[in-house]
Short mmCIF file of C-alpha atoms and ligand atoms in Angstrom, two decimals:
data_model
loop_
_atom_site.label_atom_id
_atom_site.label_comp_id
_atom_site.label_asym_id
_atom_site.label_seq_id
_atom_site.Cartn_x
_atom_site.Cartn_y
_atom_site.Cartn_z
CA UNK E 1 -56.91 81.04 -17.80
CA UNK E 2 -57.52 78.75 -20.71
CA UNK E 3 -55.80 75.38 -20.59
CA UNK E 4 -54.99 73.35 -23.70
CA UNK E 5 -54.30 69.66 -23.18
CA UNK E 6 -53.36 67.07 -25.77
CA UNK E 7 -52.54 63.43 -25.08
CA UNK E 8 -50.35 60.77 -26.65
CA UNK E 9 -51.43 57.32 -25.63
CA UNK E 10 -49.39 54.14 -26.11
CA UNK E 11 -51.01 50.75 -25.72
CA UNK E 12 -49.58 47.32 -26.44
CA UNK E 13 -51.25 45.30 -29.16
CA UNK E 14 -52.23 41.75 -28.41
CA UNK E 15 -50.24 39.66 -30.90
CA UNK E 16 -48.45 36.33 -30.44
CA UNK E 17 -45.13 37.49 -31.88
CA UNK E 18 -43.19 40.74 -31.95
CA UNK E 19 -43.36 43.37 -34.67
CA UNK E 20 -40.19 42.61 -36.65
CA UNK E 21 -39.19 39.12 -35.48
CA UNK E 22 -40.80 35.82 -34.43
CA UNK E 23 -40.06 36.15 -30.69
CA UNK E 24 -43.12 35.65 -28.45
CA UNK E 25 -44.66 38.64 -26.67
CA UNK E 26 -45.46 37.04 -23.28
CA UNK E 27 -42.59 38.91 -21.66
CA UNK E 28 -44.20 38.95 -18.22
CA UNK E 29 -44.30 35.16 -17.92
CA UNK E 30 -40.67 34.36 -18.71
CA UNK E 31 -37.27 35.09 -17.20
CA UNK E 32 -35.38 38.17 -18.41
CA UNK E 33 -33.76 38.11 -21.85
CA UNK E 34 -35.23 34.78 -22.98
CA UNK E 35 -37.74 36.07 -25.58
CA UNK E 36 -34.96 37.62 -27.63
CA UNK E 37 -33.09 37.24 -30.92
CA UNK E 38 -30.55 39.22 -32.88
CA UNK E 39 -33.31 41.36 -34.42
CA UNK E 40 -35.03 42.59 -31.25
CA UNK E 41 -31.70 43.09 -29.47
CA UNK E 42 -30.46 45.22 -32.35
CA UNK E 43 -27.38 43.18 -33.20
CA UNK E 44 -25.28 44.77 -35.96
CA UNK E 45 -26.26 43.39 -39.34
CA UNK E 46 -29.53 41.83 -38.17
CA UNK E 47 -32.31 42.56 -40.66
CA UNK E 48 -35.89 43.01 -39.44
CA UNK E 49 -38.62 40.79 -40.88
CA UNK E 50 -41.54 42.48 -42.65
CA UNK E 51 -43.96 44.08 -40.13
CA UNK E 52 -46.24 41.62 -38.30
CA UNK E 53 -49.49 41.56 -40.32
CA UNK E 54 -51.67 40.91 -37.23
CA UNK E 55 -50.27 44.03 -35.59
CA UNK E 56 -50.94 46.13 -38.65
CA UNK E 57 -54.49 44.76 -38.98
CA UNK E 58 -55.06 45.60 -35.31
CA UNK E 59 -53.88 49.19 -35.79
CA UNK E 60 -56.22 49.51 -38.78
CA UNK E 61 -59.15 48.10 -36.75
CA UNK E 62 -58.40 50.45 -33.85
CA UNK E 63 -58.14 53.41 -36.23
CA UNK E 64 -61.56 52.55 -37.67
CA UNK E 65 -63.11 52.19 -34.22
CA UNK E 66 -61.75 55.66 -33.39
CA UNK E 67 -63.55 57.01 -36.47
CA UNK E 68 -60.29 57.65 -38.32
CA UNK E 69 -59.71 57.69 -42.02
CA UNK E 70 -57.19 54.96 -42.90
CA UNK E 71 -54.52 56.04 -45.37
CA UNK E 72 -54.65 53.53 -48.21
CA UNK E 73 -52.91 52.82 -51.50
CA UNK E 74 -49.85 54.93 -50.75
CA UNK E 75 -46.52 54.23 -49.06
CA UNK E 76 -46.49 54.50 -45.26
CA UNK E 77 -42.85 54.58 -44.21
CA UNK E 78 -41.45 52.98 -41.11
CA UNK E 79 -39.19 55.64 -39.62
CA UNK E 80 -36.20 55.28 -37.37
CA UNK E 81 -36.54 57.59 -34.37
CA UNK E 82 -33.10 57.95 -32.79
CA UNK E 83 -32.38 58.39 -29.13
CA UNK E 84 -29.92 56.97 -26.66
CA UNK E 85 -31.17 54.97 -23.73
CA UNK E 86 -30.11 51.55 -22.45
CA UNK E 87 -33.55 50.04 -23.23
CA UNK E 88 -33.04 50.75 -26.94
CA UNK E 89 -30.22 48.50 -28.20
CA UNK E 90 -30.25 49.68 -31.82
CA UNK E 91 -30.25 53.35 -30.84
CA UNK E 92 -33.51 53.96 -32.68
CA UNK E 93 -37.17 53.05 -32.29
CA UNK E 94 -39.09 51.99 -35.39
CA UNK E 95 -42.24 54.04 -35.70
CA UNK E 96 -44.60 54.20 -38.65
CA UNK E 97 -45.95 57.32 -40.27
CA UNK E 98 -49.69 57.81 -39.58
CA UNK E 99 -51.95 54.90 -40.50
CA UNK E 100 -55.22 56.53 -39.37
CA UNK E 101 -55.96 60.27 -39.23
CA UNK E 102 -58.78 62.66 -38.27
CA UNK E 103 -60.73 60.53 -35.83
CA UNK E 104 -62.98 61.45 -32.94
CA UNK E 105 -63.76 60.12 -29.47
CA UNK E 106 -66.29 61.84 -27.22
CA UNK E 107 -65.94 65.08 -29.20
CA UNK E 108 -62.14 65.09 -28.88
CA UNK E 109 -60.34 65.00 -32.20
CA UNK E 110 -57.84 62.22 -32.81
CA UNK E 111 -54.96 63.64 -34.84
CA UNK E 112 -53.39 60.35 -35.83
CA UNK E 113 -52.83 56.68 -35.06
CA UNK E 114 -49.61 54.88 -35.86
CA UNK E 115 -47.71 51.71 -35.07
CA UNK E 116 -44.41 51.40 -33.24
CA UNK E 117 -42.26 48.98 -31.31
CA UNK E 118 -41.84 48.91 -27.54
CA UNK E 119 -38.32 49.32 -26.17
CA UNK E 120 -36.90 46.94 -23.55
CA UNK E 121 -37.04 47.53 -19.82
CA UNK E 122 -34.17 49.26 -18.02
CA UNK E 123 -33.86 49.50 -14.26
CA UNK E 124 -31.66 52.53 -13.53
CA UNK E 125 -31.10 51.38 -9.91
CA UNK E 126 -29.72 47.90 -10.64
CA UNK E 127 -28.48 48.75 -14.14
CA UNK E 128 -30.18 45.61 -15.47
CA UNK E 129 -31.73 45.66 -18.94
CA UNK E 130 -34.34 43.12 -20.03
CA UNK E 131 -35.00 42.95 -23.78
CA UNK E 132 -38.03 40.64 -23.59
CA UNK E 133 -40.33 43.60 -24.23
CA UNK E 134 -38.14 45.00 -27.00
CA UNK E 135 -40.10 44.85 -30.28
CA UNK E 136 -43.57 44.22 -28.80
CA UNK E 137 -46.05 46.08 -31.05
CA UNK E 138 -47.65 49.27 -29.82
CA UNK E 139 -50.37 51.51 -31.12
CA UNK E 140 -49.86 55.23 -30.48
CA UNK E 141 -52.88 57.51 -30.52
CA UNK E 142 -52.40 61.29 -30.57
CA UNK E 143 -55.17 63.79 -29.86
CA UNK E 144 -55.49 67.40 -30.90
CA UNK E 145 -55.16 69.80 -27.93
CA UNK E 146 -58.94 69.74 -27.44
CA UNK E 147 -59.09 68.89 -23.76
CA UNK E 148 -59.66 71.76 -21.35
CA UNK E 149 -59.25 70.27 -17.88
CA UNK E 150 -57.86 67.25 -16.03
CA UNK E 151 -61.45 66.04 -15.63
CA UNK E 152 -62.02 66.16 -19.40
CA UNK E 153 -58.76 64.27 -19.93
CA UNK E 154 -59.92 61.62 -17.49
CA UNK E 155 -63.30 61.18 -19.17
CA UNK E 156 -61.66 61.02 -22.59
CA UNK E 157 -59.18 58.35 -21.49
CA UNK E 158 -61.95 56.25 -19.98
CA UNK E 159 -63.94 56.44 -23.22
CA UNK E 160 -60.83 55.64 -25.27
CA UNK E 161 -59.99 52.65 -23.07
CA UNK E 162 -63.47 51.29 -23.37
CA UNK E 163 -63.11 51.33 -27.15
CA UNK E 164 -59.66 49.72 -27.04
CA UNK E 165 -61.04 47.06 -24.69
CA UNK E 166 -64.03 46.32 -26.95
CA UNK E 167 -61.76 46.21 -30.01
CA UNK E 168 -60.23 43.06 -28.52
CA UNK E 169 -56.88 44.14 -29.96
CA UNK E 170 -55.24 45.67 -26.90
CA UNK E 171 -53.43 43.72 -24.24
CA UNK E 172 -55.65 42.83 -21.27
CA UNK E 173 -52.94 43.01 -18.60
CA UNK E 174 -52.97 46.18 -16.55
CA UNK E 175 -49.97 48.50 -16.61
CA UNK E 176 -49.50 48.47 -20.37
CA UNK E 177 -50.82 52.02 -20.65
CA UNK E 178 -48.35 54.84 -21.16
CA UNK E 179 -49.47 58.40 -21.64
CA UNK E 180 -47.58 61.60 -22.40
CA UNK E 181 -49.57 64.79 -21.82
CA UNK E 182 -48.95 68.17 -23.47
CA UNK E 183 -50.25 71.15 -21.62
CA UNK E 184 -50.10 74.87 -22.22
CA UNK E 185 -51.84 77.88 -20.75
CA UNK E 186 -52.40 81.31 -22.21
CA UNK E 187 -49.05 83.12 -22.10
CA UNK E 188 -46.96 80.04 -21.40
CA UNK E 189 -44.96 77.56 -23.46
CA UNK E 190 -45.99 73.98 -24.11
CA UNK E 191 -44.86 71.53 -21.47
CA UNK E 192 -44.79 67.80 -22.02
CA UNK E 193 -45.27 65.41 -19.12
CA UNK E 194 -43.86 61.94 -19.73
CA UNK E 195 -44.12 58.53 -18.14
CA UNK E 196 -47.67 58.52 -16.83
CA UNK E 197 -48.97 55.01 -16.32
CA UNK E 198 -52.59 55.34 -15.28
CA UNK E 199 -55.71 57.41 -15.87
CA UNK E 200 -55.53 58.59 -12.27
CA UNK E 201 -51.89 59.53 -12.85
CA UNK E 202 -52.82 61.66 -15.88
CA UNK E 203 -55.46 63.46 -13.83
CA UNK E 204 -53.10 64.16 -10.93
CA UNK E 205 -50.13 65.16 -13.13
CA UNK E 206 -52.30 67.67 -15.02
CA UNK E 207 -53.74 69.10 -11.80
CA UNK E 208 -50.27 69.58 -10.40
CA UNK E 209 -48.98 71.09 -13.62
CA UNK E 210 -51.85 73.59 -13.89
CA UNK E 211 -51.21 74.82 -10.36
CA UNK E 212 -47.47 75.09 -11.03
CA UNK E 213 -47.88 76.99 -14.31
CA UNK E 214 -50.57 79.28 -12.91
CA UNK E 215 -48.41 80.34 -10.03
CA UNK E 216 -45.45 81.03 -12.34
CA UNK E 217 -47.60 83.10 -14.69
CA UNK E 218 -49.30 85.11 -11.95
CA UNK E 219 -45.86 85.95 -10.52
CA UNK E 220 -44.88 87.21 -13.96
CA UNK E 221 -42.39 84.40 -14.53
CA UNK E 222 -42.08 82.40 -17.73
CA UNK E 223 -43.25 78.84 -18.21
CA UNK E 224 -40.37 77.22 -20.07
CA UNK E 225 -40.83 74.82 -22.93
CA UNK E 226 -39.62 71.56 -21.43
CA UNK E 227 -40.24 67.90 -20.80
CA UNK E 228 -41.15 66.93 -17.27
CA UNK E 229 -41.53 63.54 -15.62
CA UNK E 230 -44.45 62.61 -13.41
CA UNK E 231 -43.41 61.06 -10.11
CA UNK E 232 -46.25 58.75 -9.16
CA UNK E 233 -45.19 58.36 -5.52
CA UNK E 234 -45.09 62.10 -4.81
CA UNK E 235 -47.82 63.15 -7.27
CA UNK E 236 -45.64 65.92 -8.71
CA UNK E 237 -43.86 66.67 -11.98
CA UNK E 238 -40.15 67.42 -12.17
CA UNK E 239 -37.97 68.72 -15.03
CA UNK E 240 -36.52 65.92 -17.17
CA UNK E 241 -34.66 67.71 -19.92
CA UNK E 242 -35.31 70.65 -22.17
CA UNK E 243 -37.66 69.50 -24.87
CA UNK E 244 -35.97 67.83 -27.83
CA UNK E 245 -36.84 69.38 -31.10
CA UNK E 246 -38.18 66.93 -33.66
CA UNK E 247 -34.83 67.33 -35.47
CA UNK E 248 -33.00 65.78 -32.51
CA UNK E 249 -34.62 62.43 -33.28
CA UNK E 250 -33.01 62.44 -36.76
CA UNK E 251 -35.97 60.59 -38.31
CA UNK E 252 -35.11 58.62 -41.43
CA UNK E 253 -37.11 55.97 -43.29
CA UNK E 254 -35.78 52.55 -42.23
CA UNK E 255 -33.84 51.31 -45.29
CA UNK E 256 -34.34 47.67 -44.15
CA UNK E 257 -38.15 47.77 -44.35
CA UNK E 258 -40.35 48.29 -47.36
CA UNK E 259 -42.95 50.98 -46.72
CA UNK E 260 -46.41 49.65 -45.88
CA UNK E 261 -49.06 49.97 -48.54
CA UNK E 262 -52.52 49.43 -47.11
CA UNK E 263 -54.99 48.07 -49.62
CA UNK E 264 -58.43 49.74 -49.56
CA UNK E 265 -60.12 46.33 -50.01
CA UNK E 266 -58.29 45.12 -46.95
CA UNK E 267 -59.64 48.08 -44.97
CA UNK E 268 -63.18 47.32 -46.16
CA UNK E 269 -62.77 43.70 -45.04
CA UNK E 270 -61.57 44.78 -41.60
CA UNK E 271 -64.42 47.30 -41.35
CA UNK E 272 -66.94 44.54 -42.10
CA UNK E 273 -65.62 42.34 -39.31
CA UNK E 274 -65.17 45.02 -36.62
CA UNK E 275 -66.47 44.09 -33.17
CA UNK E 276 -69.47 45.97 -31.82
CA UNK E 277 -68.48 49.39 -30.46
CA UNK E 278 -69.19 49.84 -26.74
CA UNK E 279 -71.80 52.57 -27.19
CA UNK E 280 -73.66 50.41 -29.73
CA UNK E 281 -73.57 47.45 -27.38
CA UNK E 282 -74.90 49.62 -24.57
CA UNK E 283 -77.89 50.56 -26.72
CA UNK E 284 -78.49 46.99 -27.81
CA UNK E 285 -78.46 45.66 -24.23
CA UNK E 286 -81.20 48.14 -23.28
CA UNK E 287 -83.35 47.18 -26.27
CA UNK E 288 -82.75 43.45 -26.32
CA UNK E 289 -82.97 42.73 -22.60
CA UNK E 290 -85.14 45.56 -21.37
CA UNK E 291 -82.65 46.54 -18.69
CA UNK E 292 -82.26 50.05 -17.25
CA UNK E 293 -79.91 52.42 -19.15
CA UNK E 294 -77.86 52.88 -16.00
CA UNK E 295 -77.34 49.10 -15.73
CA UNK E 296 -76.38 48.87 -19.40
CA UNK E 297 -73.79 51.61 -18.88
CA UNK E 298 -72.09 49.70 -16.05
CA UNK E 299 -72.32 46.36 -17.86
CA UNK E 300 -70.60 47.81 -20.94
CA UNK E 301 -67.86 49.47 -18.91
CA UNK E 302 -65.80 46.40 -19.73
CA UNK E 303 -65.93 43.88 -22.58
CA UNK E 304 -65.58 40.85 -20.28
CA UNK E 305 -68.47 42.06 -18.11
CA UNK E 306 -70.73 42.63 -21.11
CA UNK E 307 -69.88 39.15 -22.43
CA UNK E 308 -70.53 37.59 -19.03
CA UNK E 309 -73.89 39.34 -18.78
CA UNK E 310 -75.07 38.13 -22.17
CA UNK E 311 -73.98 34.57 -21.42
CA UNK E 312 -75.82 34.58 -18.08
CA UNK E 313 -78.93 36.31 -19.50
CA UNK E 314 -79.47 33.27 -21.76
CA UNK E 315 -80.47 31.24 -18.70
CA UNK E 316 -81.49 33.78 -16.06
CA UNK E 317 -84.01 36.61 -16.12
CA UNK E 318 -81.87 39.42 -17.65
CA UNK E 319 -83.07 41.96 -15.10
CA UNK E 320 -81.93 39.77 -12.22
CA UNK E 321 -78.67 38.96 -14.00
CA UNK E 322 -78.08 42.68 -14.60
CA UNK E 323 -78.74 43.51 -10.97
CA UNK E 324 -76.34 40.88 -9.67
CA UNK E 325 -73.53 41.67 -12.09
CA UNK E 326 -73.88 45.41 -11.71
CA UNK E 327 -74.16 45.52 -7.93
CA UNK E 328 -72.88 42.42 -6.22
CA UNK E 329 -70.21 41.32 -8.69
CA UNK E 330 -68.98 44.89 -9.21
CA UNK E 331 -68.67 45.28 -5.43
CA UNK E 332 -66.55 42.16 -5.17
CA UNK E 333 -64.35 43.21 -8.11
CA UNK E 334 -63.87 46.66 -6.62
CA UNK E 335 -63.03 45.11 -3.27
CA UNK E 336 -60.24 43.04 -4.85
CA UNK E 337 -59.28 45.95 -7.12
CA UNK E 338 -59.50 43.82 -10.27
CA UNK E 339 -61.34 43.95 -13.57
CA UNK E 340 -63.87 41.35 -14.66
CA UNK E 341 -61.36 40.09 -17.24
CA UNK E 342 -58.96 39.21 -14.43
CA UNK E 343 -61.51 37.29 -12.37
CA UNK E 344 -61.87 33.51 -12.61
CA UNK E 345 -65.64 33.61 -12.63
CA UNK E 346 -67.18 31.68 -15.54
CA UNK E 347 -70.75 32.12 -16.87
CA UNK E 348 -71.77 28.53 -15.91
CA UNK E 349 -70.95 29.18 -12.26
CA UNK E 350 -72.73 32.53 -12.22
CA UNK E 351 -75.83 30.85 -13.69
CA UNK E 352 -75.63 28.10 -11.08
CA UNK E 353 -75.36 30.66 -8.30
CA UNK E 354 -78.34 32.70 -9.45
CA UNK E 355 -80.42 29.53 -9.79
CA UNK E 356 -79.59 28.66 -6.19
CA UNK E 357 -80.71 32.13 -5.04
CA UNK E 358 -83.84 32.18 -7.20
CA UNK E 359 -85.00 28.76 -6.06
CA UNK E 360 -84.56 29.86 -2.44
CA UNK E 361 -81.97 27.16 -1.72
CA UNK E 362 -79.60 29.83 -0.43
CA UNK E 363 -80.09 33.39 0.78
CA UNK E 364 -78.88 36.34 -1.33
CA UNK E 365 -76.38 37.03 1.46
CA UNK E 366 -74.90 33.56 1.07
CA UNK E 367 -74.86 34.15 -2.67
CA UNK E 368 -72.75 37.25 -2.18
CA UNK E 369 -70.30 35.41 0.04
CA UNK E 370 -69.94 32.64 -2.53
CA UNK E 371 -69.34 35.22 -5.23
CA UNK E 372 -66.31 36.46 -3.31
CA UNK E 373 -64.76 33.00 -3.66
CA UNK E 374 -65.90 32.38 -7.21
CA UNK E 375 -64.06 35.48 -8.42
CA UNK E 376 -60.79 34.08 -7.06
CA UNK E 377 -61.19 30.37 -7.90
CA UNK E 378 -63.12 28.54 -10.60
CA UNK E 379 -65.31 26.66 -8.14
CA UNK E 380 -68.88 25.43 -8.56
CA UNK E 381 -71.24 27.18 -6.11
CA UNK E 382 -73.43 24.07 -5.99
CA UNK E 383 -70.49 22.05 -4.68
CA UNK E 384 -69.59 24.75 -2.17
CA UNK E 385 -73.14 24.88 -0.84
CA UNK E 386 -73.14 21.10 -0.30
CA UNK E 387 -69.65 20.98 1.14
CA UNK E 388 -70.05 23.88 3.53
CA UNK E 389 -73.75 23.24 4.28
CA UNK E 390 -74.86 26.70 3.28
CA UNK E 391 -78.49 26.04 2.39
CA UNK E 392 -81.08 28.42 3.74
CA UNK E 393 -82.40 27.64 7.23
CA UNK E 394 -86.04 26.68 6.91
CA UNK E 395 -86.56 25.12 10.36
CA UNK E 396 -88.40 27.72 12.40
CA UNK E 397 -86.94 26.22 15.58
CA UNK E 398 -83.37 26.99 14.48
CA UNK E 399 -84.34 30.54 13.57
CA UNK E 400 -86.04 31.05 16.93
CA UNK E 401 -82.92 29.83 18.70
CA UNK E 402 -80.72 32.29 16.82
CA UNK E 403 -83.12 35.14 17.54
CA UNK E 404 -83.35 34.32 21.23
CA UNK E 405 -79.56 34.27 21.37
CA UNK E 406 -79.23 37.64 19.59
CA UNK E 407 -81.76 39.23 21.94
CA UNK E 408 -80.06 37.83 25.02
CA UNK E 409 -76.63 39.02 23.88
CA UNK E 410 -77.70 42.57 23.02
CA UNK E 411 -79.86 44.02 25.79
CA UNK E 412 -78.95 47.61 24.88
CA UNK E 413 -80.21 47.23 21.33
CA UNK E 414 -83.43 45.70 22.62
CA UNK E 415 -83.87 48.64 25.01
CA UNK E 416 -83.20 51.10 22.16
CA UNK E 417 -85.73 49.41 19.93
CA UNK E 418 -88.40 49.35 22.60
CA UNK E 419 -87.81 53.06 23.28
CA UNK E 420 -88.53 53.81 19.61
CA UNK E 421 -85.15 53.63 17.83
CA UNK E 422 -86.17 51.56 14.83
CA UNK E 423 -82.60 51.24 13.47
CA UNK E 424 -81.82 48.99 16.46
CA UNK E 425 -83.93 46.35 14.72
CA UNK E 426 -81.49 46.28 11.78
CA UNK E 427 -78.63 45.88 14.22
CA UNK E 428 -80.35 42.89 15.83
CA UNK E 429 -81.05 41.41 12.43
CA UNK E 430 -77.37 41.74 11.61
CA UNK E 431 -76.58 39.79 14.78
CA UNK E 432 -78.98 37.02 13.81
CA UNK E 433 -77.42 36.83 10.35
CA UNK E 434 -74.01 36.58 11.96
CA UNK E 435 -75.15 33.76 14.27
CA UNK E 436 -76.71 31.89 11.32
CA UNK E 437 -73.77 32.62 8.98
CA UNK E 438 -76.17 34.53 6.71
CA UNK E 439 -78.22 31.40 6.17
CA UNK E 440 -81.42 32.96 7.52
CA UNK E 441 -83.97 34.70 5.33
CA UNK E 442 -83.61 38.34 6.37
CA UNK E 443 -87.31 39.10 5.76
CA UNK E 444 -88.39 36.24 7.97
CA UNK E 445 -85.90 37.28 10.63
CA UNK E 446 -87.30 40.84 10.75
CA UNK E 447 -90.83 39.44 11.13
CA UNK E 448 -89.87 37.05 13.91
CA UNK E 449 -87.81 39.71 15.69
CA UNK E 450 -90.74 42.13 15.70
CA UNK E 451 -93.05 39.48 17.07
CA UNK E 452 -90.62 38.43 19.78
CA UNK E 453 -89.87 41.98 20.87
CA UNK E 454 -93.58 42.83 21.13
CA UNK E 455 -93.97 40.30 23.86
ZN1 ZN V 501 -36.68 38.79 -31.48
MN1 MN V 502 -44.26 56.99 -29.26
#
């Protein structure tokens, strides 16, 4: 059965102030209902200011990076989209007509890109509404129904996010993503799934929905046209309401706001100053630094990681820098479940660390341990090494002591090794590293272990 999937993606734009007023956008850092004024709380009679120019420029830049045509020299109306919900004090959301059209990402067509305002935040359990988020600028990106499976949707979203990240225009904080997915199968009506907050969520919601629709259709039942909500905790979709028709939103041009007219010279200027697209950067890293294509792919998975790599590669052999950032740093970031942009690691400290490893002052194992701390606090590895006495053990006597101890404590492993189980040697080495707090050179330890066990 053929599956048609289209996505609508909302992402917050990184501006200092809101779209139609001067209130700041750092709604996460302040107490509820403090970043508000009569405009963003929809007080009767309050007139919006002209649209925030930074937000509009960002939407144009994003449109261009998504290979869209930007609609210039004609009026682009700001529409009022009406619906009733406690997070929307004016009763309508201001949403622009398309600014960019006919783009493409990874072979998936982008239908249009437009600008709108975020509503506030309503907690249906407590009944509390917080309008700090109300009026924060958003970009909405709509695809054609070109995606054929949850896996394709996932790959598309990853590619799209990489571009948004490299554009530098989207908000860095996680959890700003909101996706609605449209899905239909041969013989069934179009179903819209709302309120999905992660790429994983989109994948799971679509998987669930395909199974649900398939089983309805094979039983000869109808798939109704409706809007469903995705319940993250249960990984299922449930009916929300029968789909509103476009007419239910009673769109009208906002009489308080002049339509936008985007100057073609302005678009050319933005085009000339666009940041490097991720796929271009990936290619450049391979050429400029001679690193493996696979490394370049990982290093350009995130803007902050690519920037960190290039800063470090100024002082450290790029191949070694690539290896450390791709393997060891990525491991630490994955362990903490954070992105490079959220870590507190600075290039100077990474350079310091790699110099310590390269000069042989510390072992690579110690380097990895230090990295775990450096991601969480902006601390100089040189200072840590001095403070915690982490330099590599060079005294053979100390190594011998650790090895003798490991052998004495693990007679079974020694027996295994002597009876031909070579992996027992790695186990013993692990013990020695534990005893020395990873301050022993693992190659030397293996050598010494072999010698000792021969006797
Ligand atoms: Zn305001
Ligand atoms: Mn929208």
